[in-house]
Coordinates of C-alpha atoms and ligand atoms in Angstrom, one line a residue:
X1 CA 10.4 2.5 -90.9
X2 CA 12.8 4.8 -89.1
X3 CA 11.7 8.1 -88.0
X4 CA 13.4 11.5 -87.3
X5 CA 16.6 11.9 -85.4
X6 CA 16.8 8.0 -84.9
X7 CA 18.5 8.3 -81.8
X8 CA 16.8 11.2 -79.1
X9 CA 19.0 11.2 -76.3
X10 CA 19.9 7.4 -76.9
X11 CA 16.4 6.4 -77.3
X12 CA 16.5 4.4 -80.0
X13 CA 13.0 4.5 -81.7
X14 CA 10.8 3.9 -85.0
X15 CA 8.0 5.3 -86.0
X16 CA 5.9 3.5 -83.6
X17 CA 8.1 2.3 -80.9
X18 CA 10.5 3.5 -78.8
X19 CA 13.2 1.8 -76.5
X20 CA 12.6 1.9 -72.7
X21 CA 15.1 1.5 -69.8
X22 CA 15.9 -1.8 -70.1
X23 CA 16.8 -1.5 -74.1
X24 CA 13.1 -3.9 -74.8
X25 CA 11.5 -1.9 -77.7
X26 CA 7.7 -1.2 -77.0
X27 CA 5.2 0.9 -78.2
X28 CA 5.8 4.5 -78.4
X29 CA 2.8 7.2 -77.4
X30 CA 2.7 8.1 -81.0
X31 CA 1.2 4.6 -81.7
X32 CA -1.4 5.1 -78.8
X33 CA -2.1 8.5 -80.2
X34 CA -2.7 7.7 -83.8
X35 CA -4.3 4.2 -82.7
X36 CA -7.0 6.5 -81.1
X37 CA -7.2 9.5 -83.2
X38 CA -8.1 5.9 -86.0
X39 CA -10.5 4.2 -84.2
X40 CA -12.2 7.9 -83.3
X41 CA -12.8 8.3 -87.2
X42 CA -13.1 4.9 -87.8
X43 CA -16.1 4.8 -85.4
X44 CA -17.5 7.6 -87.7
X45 CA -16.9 5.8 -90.6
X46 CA -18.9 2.7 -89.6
X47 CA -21.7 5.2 -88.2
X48 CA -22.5 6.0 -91.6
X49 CA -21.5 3.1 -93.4
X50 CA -23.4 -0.1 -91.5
X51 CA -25.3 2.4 -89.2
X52 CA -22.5 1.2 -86.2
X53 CA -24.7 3.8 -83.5
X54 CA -21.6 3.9 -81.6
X55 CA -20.4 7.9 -82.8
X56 CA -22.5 9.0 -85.2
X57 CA -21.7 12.5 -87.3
X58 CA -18.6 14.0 -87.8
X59 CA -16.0 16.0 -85.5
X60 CA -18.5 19.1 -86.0
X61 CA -21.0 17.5 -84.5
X62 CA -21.8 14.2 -83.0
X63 CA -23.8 12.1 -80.8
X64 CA -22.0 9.1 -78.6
X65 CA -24.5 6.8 -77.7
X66 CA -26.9 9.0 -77.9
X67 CA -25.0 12.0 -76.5
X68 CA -24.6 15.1 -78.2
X69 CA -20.9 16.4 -78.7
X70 CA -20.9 19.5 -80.3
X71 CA -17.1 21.2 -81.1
X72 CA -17.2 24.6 -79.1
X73 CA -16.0 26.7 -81.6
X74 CA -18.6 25.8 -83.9
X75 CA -21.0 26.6 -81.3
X76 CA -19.5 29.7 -80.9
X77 CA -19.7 30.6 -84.9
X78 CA -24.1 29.3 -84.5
X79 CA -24.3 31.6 -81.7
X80 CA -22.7 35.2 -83.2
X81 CA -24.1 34.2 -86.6
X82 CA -27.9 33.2 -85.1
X83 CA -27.6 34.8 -81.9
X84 CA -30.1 31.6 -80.9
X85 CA -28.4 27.9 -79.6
X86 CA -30.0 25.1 -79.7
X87 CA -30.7 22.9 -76.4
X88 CA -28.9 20.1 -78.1
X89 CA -26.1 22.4 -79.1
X90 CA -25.8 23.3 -75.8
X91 CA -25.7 20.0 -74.3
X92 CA -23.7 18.7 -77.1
X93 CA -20.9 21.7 -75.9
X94 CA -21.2 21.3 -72.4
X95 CA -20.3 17.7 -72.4
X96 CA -17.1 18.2 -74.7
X97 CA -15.7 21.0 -72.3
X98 CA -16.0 19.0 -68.9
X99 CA -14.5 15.7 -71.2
X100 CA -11.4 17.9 -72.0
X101 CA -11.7 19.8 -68.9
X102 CA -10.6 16.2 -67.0
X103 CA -9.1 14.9 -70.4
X104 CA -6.8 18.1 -71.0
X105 CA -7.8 21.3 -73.4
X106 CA -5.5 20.4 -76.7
X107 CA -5.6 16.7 -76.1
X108 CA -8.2 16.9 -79.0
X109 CA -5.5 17.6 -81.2
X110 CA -3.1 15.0 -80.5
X111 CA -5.3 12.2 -79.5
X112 CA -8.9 12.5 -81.6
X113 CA -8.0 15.5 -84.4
X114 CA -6.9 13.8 -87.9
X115 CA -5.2 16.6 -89.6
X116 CA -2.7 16.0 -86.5
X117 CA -1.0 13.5 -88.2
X118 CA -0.8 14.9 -91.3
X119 CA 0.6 17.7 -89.6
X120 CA 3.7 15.2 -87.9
X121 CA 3.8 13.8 -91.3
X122 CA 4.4 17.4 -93.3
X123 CA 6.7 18.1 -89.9
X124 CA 8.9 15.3 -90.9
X125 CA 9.2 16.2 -94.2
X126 CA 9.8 19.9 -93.6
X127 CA 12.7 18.9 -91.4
X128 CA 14.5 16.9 -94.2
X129 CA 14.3 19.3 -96.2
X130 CA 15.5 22.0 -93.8
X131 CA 18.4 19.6 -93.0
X132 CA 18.8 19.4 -97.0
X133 CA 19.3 23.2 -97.3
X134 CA 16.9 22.8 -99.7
X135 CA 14.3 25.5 -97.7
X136 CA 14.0 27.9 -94.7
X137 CA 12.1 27.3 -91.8
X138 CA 9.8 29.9 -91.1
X139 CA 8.7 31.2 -87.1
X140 CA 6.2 33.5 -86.0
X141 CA 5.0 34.7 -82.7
X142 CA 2.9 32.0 -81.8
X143 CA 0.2 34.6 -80.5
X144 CA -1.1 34.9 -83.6
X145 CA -3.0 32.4 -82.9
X146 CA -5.8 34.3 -80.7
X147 CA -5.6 37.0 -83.4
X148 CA -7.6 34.7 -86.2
X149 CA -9.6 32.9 -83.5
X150 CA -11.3 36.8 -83.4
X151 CA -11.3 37.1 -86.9
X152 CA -13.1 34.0 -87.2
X153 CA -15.8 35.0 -84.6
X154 CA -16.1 38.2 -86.6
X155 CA -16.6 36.9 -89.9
X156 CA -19.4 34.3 -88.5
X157 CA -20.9 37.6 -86.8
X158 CA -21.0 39.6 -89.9
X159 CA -22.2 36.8 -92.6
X160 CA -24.2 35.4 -90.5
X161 CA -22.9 32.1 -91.9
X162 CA -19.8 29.8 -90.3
X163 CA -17.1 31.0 -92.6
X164 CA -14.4 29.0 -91.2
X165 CA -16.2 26.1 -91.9
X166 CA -15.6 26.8 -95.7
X167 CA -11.5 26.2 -94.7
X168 CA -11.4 24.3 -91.9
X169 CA -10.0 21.6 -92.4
X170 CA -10.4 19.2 -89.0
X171 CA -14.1 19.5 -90.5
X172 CA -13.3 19.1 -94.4
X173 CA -11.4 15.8 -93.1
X174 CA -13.5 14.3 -90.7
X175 CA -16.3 15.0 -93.5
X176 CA -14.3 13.3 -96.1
X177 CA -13.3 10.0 -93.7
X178 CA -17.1 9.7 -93.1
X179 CA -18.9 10.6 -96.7
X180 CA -15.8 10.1 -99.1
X181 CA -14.0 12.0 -101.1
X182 CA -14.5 16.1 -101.1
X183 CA -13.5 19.0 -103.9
X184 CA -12.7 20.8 -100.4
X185 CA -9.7 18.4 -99.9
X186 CA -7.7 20.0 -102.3
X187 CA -7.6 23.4 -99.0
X188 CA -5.9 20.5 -96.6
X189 CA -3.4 19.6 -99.3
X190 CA -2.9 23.7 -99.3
X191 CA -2.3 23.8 -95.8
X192 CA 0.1 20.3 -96.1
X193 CA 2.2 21.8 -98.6
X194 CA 2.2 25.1 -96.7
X195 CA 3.6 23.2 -94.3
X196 CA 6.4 21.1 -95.8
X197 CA 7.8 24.3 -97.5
X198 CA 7.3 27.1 -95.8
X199 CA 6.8 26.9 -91.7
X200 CA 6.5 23.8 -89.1
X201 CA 2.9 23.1 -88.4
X202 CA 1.8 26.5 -89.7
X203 CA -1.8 25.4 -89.0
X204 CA -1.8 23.7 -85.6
X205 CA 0.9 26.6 -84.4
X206 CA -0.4 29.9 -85.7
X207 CA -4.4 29.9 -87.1
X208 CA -6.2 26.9 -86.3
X209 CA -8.9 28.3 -83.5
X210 CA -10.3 25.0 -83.1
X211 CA -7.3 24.3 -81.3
X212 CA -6.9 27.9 -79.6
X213 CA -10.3 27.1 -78.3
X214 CA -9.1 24.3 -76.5
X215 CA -6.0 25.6 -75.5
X216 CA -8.3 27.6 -72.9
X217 CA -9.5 24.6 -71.3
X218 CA -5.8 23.2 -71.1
X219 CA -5.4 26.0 -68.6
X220 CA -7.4 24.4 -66.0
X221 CA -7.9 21.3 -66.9
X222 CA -7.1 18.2 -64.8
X223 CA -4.3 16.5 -67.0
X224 CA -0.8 18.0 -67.3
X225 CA 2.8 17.6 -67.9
X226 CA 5.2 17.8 -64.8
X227 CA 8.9 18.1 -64.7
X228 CA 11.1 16.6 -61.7
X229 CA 14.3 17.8 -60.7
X230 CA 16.0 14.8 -62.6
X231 CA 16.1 17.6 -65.1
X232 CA 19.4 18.3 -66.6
X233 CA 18.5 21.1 -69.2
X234 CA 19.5 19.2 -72.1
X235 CA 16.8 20.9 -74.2
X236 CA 15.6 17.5 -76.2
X237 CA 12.1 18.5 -75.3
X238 CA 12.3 21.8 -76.7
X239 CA 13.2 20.2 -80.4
X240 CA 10.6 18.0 -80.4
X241 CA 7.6 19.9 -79.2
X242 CA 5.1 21.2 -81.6
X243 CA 5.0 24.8 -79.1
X244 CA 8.5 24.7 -77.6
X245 CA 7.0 28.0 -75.7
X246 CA 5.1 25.7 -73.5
X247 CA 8.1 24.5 -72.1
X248 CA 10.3 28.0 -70.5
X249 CA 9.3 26.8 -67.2
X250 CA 11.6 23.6 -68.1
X251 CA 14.4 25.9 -69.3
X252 CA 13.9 27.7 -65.7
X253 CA 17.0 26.6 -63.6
X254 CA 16.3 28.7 -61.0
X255 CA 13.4 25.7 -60.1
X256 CA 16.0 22.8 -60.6
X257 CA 15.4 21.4 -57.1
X258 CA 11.8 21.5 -57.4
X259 CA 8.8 19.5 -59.5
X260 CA 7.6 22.3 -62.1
X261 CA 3.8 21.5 -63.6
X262 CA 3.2 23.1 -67.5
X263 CA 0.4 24.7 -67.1
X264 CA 0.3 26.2 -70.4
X265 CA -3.2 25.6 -72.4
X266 CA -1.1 25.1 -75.8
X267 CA 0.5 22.0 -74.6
X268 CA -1.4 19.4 -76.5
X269 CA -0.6 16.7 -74.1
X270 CA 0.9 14.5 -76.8
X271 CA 4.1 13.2 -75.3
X272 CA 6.6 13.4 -77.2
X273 CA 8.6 15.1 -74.7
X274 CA 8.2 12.6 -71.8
X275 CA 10.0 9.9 -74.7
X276 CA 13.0 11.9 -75.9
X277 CA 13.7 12.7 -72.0
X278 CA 16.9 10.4 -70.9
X279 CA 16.7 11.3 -67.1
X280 CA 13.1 10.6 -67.3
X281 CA 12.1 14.0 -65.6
X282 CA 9.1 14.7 -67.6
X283 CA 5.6 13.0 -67.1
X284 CA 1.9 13.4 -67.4
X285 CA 0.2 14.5 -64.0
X286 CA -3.3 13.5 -63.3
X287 CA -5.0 16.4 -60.5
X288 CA -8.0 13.5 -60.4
X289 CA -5.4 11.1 -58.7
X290 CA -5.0 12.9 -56.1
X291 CA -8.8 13.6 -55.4
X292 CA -9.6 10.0 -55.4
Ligands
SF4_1 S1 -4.6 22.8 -84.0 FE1 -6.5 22.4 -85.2 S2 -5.8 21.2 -87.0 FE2 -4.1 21.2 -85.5 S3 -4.4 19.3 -84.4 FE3 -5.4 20.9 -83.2 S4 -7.6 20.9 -83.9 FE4 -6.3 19.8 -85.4
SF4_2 S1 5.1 20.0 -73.8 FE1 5.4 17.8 -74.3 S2 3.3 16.9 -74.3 FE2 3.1 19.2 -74.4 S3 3.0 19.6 -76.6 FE3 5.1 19.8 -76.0 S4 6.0 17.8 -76.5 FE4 3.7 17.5 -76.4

């Protein structure tokens, strides 16, 4: 099955593979990344379903091997809306933000989140139609973002109940992988369509505070994207990035001669612009390495 823009910089690539140097087609990140963001869920799945005591739960809240894992946000709902925490839930929360401290803030949502690929899915299809003339593409100022991830904290403050849970729809997914099929389902195929018609990732990019919580870890965190001055500004990253923002420092000639590390939380480490780059001047950077 061929994917978008079939040849990136002449890259020739599928869905799941991409060509490297030597013109040997191999597997792309994309398969690595959905591979894991399957067997994640799938672990779930066989949790409940032959009691697999591998990752048991959902994405909300799990236990690996006997570990809590708790999403912070949700944490962060329990806590205005209770103003008490749990030992567990604060154990479960730790753990997760030193794993994506070292892992990298927004890996979550290329590597473990499943909505992410219905979200590359409802990308493709938005840019056909785009293509097509058929609809407009919609922007907005990415900042937006940090506006409903306050809103959200408000609401669970005032109802003293976790609102966003009602919508969100990382939870409604990861419910509906583990315990079957959900009325709540028909709010992700909301958010899909919203998607295909009306604005690129309009979930991932603008409202989701799952991910905005993250993408305050990715600040920090150990795992990043460098750029080497191979760079010849020929903006293929920028077109296939989910938050092209993420990438000014790229567009920066004034650093041409020098390696440039994103340090931007919203990258969510997925990739995509490491492929598409011909010189090869983009990369992922592990801090860790050069501690050990
Ligand atoms: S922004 Fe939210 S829905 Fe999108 S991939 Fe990240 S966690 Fe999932
Ligand atoms: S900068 Fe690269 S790795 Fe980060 S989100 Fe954009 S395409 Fe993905």
């Amino acid at each position: 099955m061929r994917y978008q823009n079939l040849k990136l910089n002449n890259r020739p690539h599928t869905l799941f593979t991409i060509a490297k140097k030597s013109g040997k087609k191999w597997f792309g990140i994309r398969f690595y990344r959905w591979l894991s963001i399957f067997c994640i869920n799938f672990l779930f799945f066989l949790s409940y379903h032959i009691d697999l005591q591998i990752l048991e739960g959902t994405l909300s809240g799990s236990r690996f091997l006997g570990f809590h894992l708790i999403d912070p946000f949700i944490s962060m709902q329990m806590f205005l809306a209770h103003y008490n925490l749990h030992v567990n839930l604060i154990i479960g929360t730790l753990t997760i933000l030193v794993f994506y401290l070292v892992a990298g803030g927004r890996a979550f949502c290329s590597w473990v989140c499943p909505y992410s690929i219905l979200g590359e899915i409802s990308e493709k299809l938005h840019a056909v139609l785009v293509k097509r003339r058929i609809i407009q593409s919609h922007e907005f100022n990415h900042k937006i973002k940090y506006v409903f991830w306050i809103f959200f904290l408000f609401l669970a403050f005032f109802a003293g109940y976790l609102v966003f849970e009602i919508i969100n729809p990382v939870g409604i997914l990861s419910r509906a992988i583990v315990y079957g099929w959900d009325i709540a389902l028909f709010i992700v195929v909301i958010l899909f369509l919203i998607e295909v018609f009306f604005a690129k990732r309009f979930w991932c990019r603008y409202i989701c505070p799952i991910g905005t919580t993250y993408s305050f870890l990715g600040y920090i965190s150990a795992v990043k994207i460098k750029r080497n001055s191979e760079c010849d500004h020929c903006n293929a990253c920028f077109r296939v990035c989910l938050v092209p923002h993420v990438l000014d420092k790229v567009k920066d000639k004034s650093q041409d001669k020098k390696e440039v590390t994103i340090t931007s939380g919203d990258c969510t480490l997925c990739g995509r612009c490491v492929e598409v780059c011909h010189k090869n001047a983009l990369g992922f950077e592990t801090k860790l390495k050069k501690l050990i």
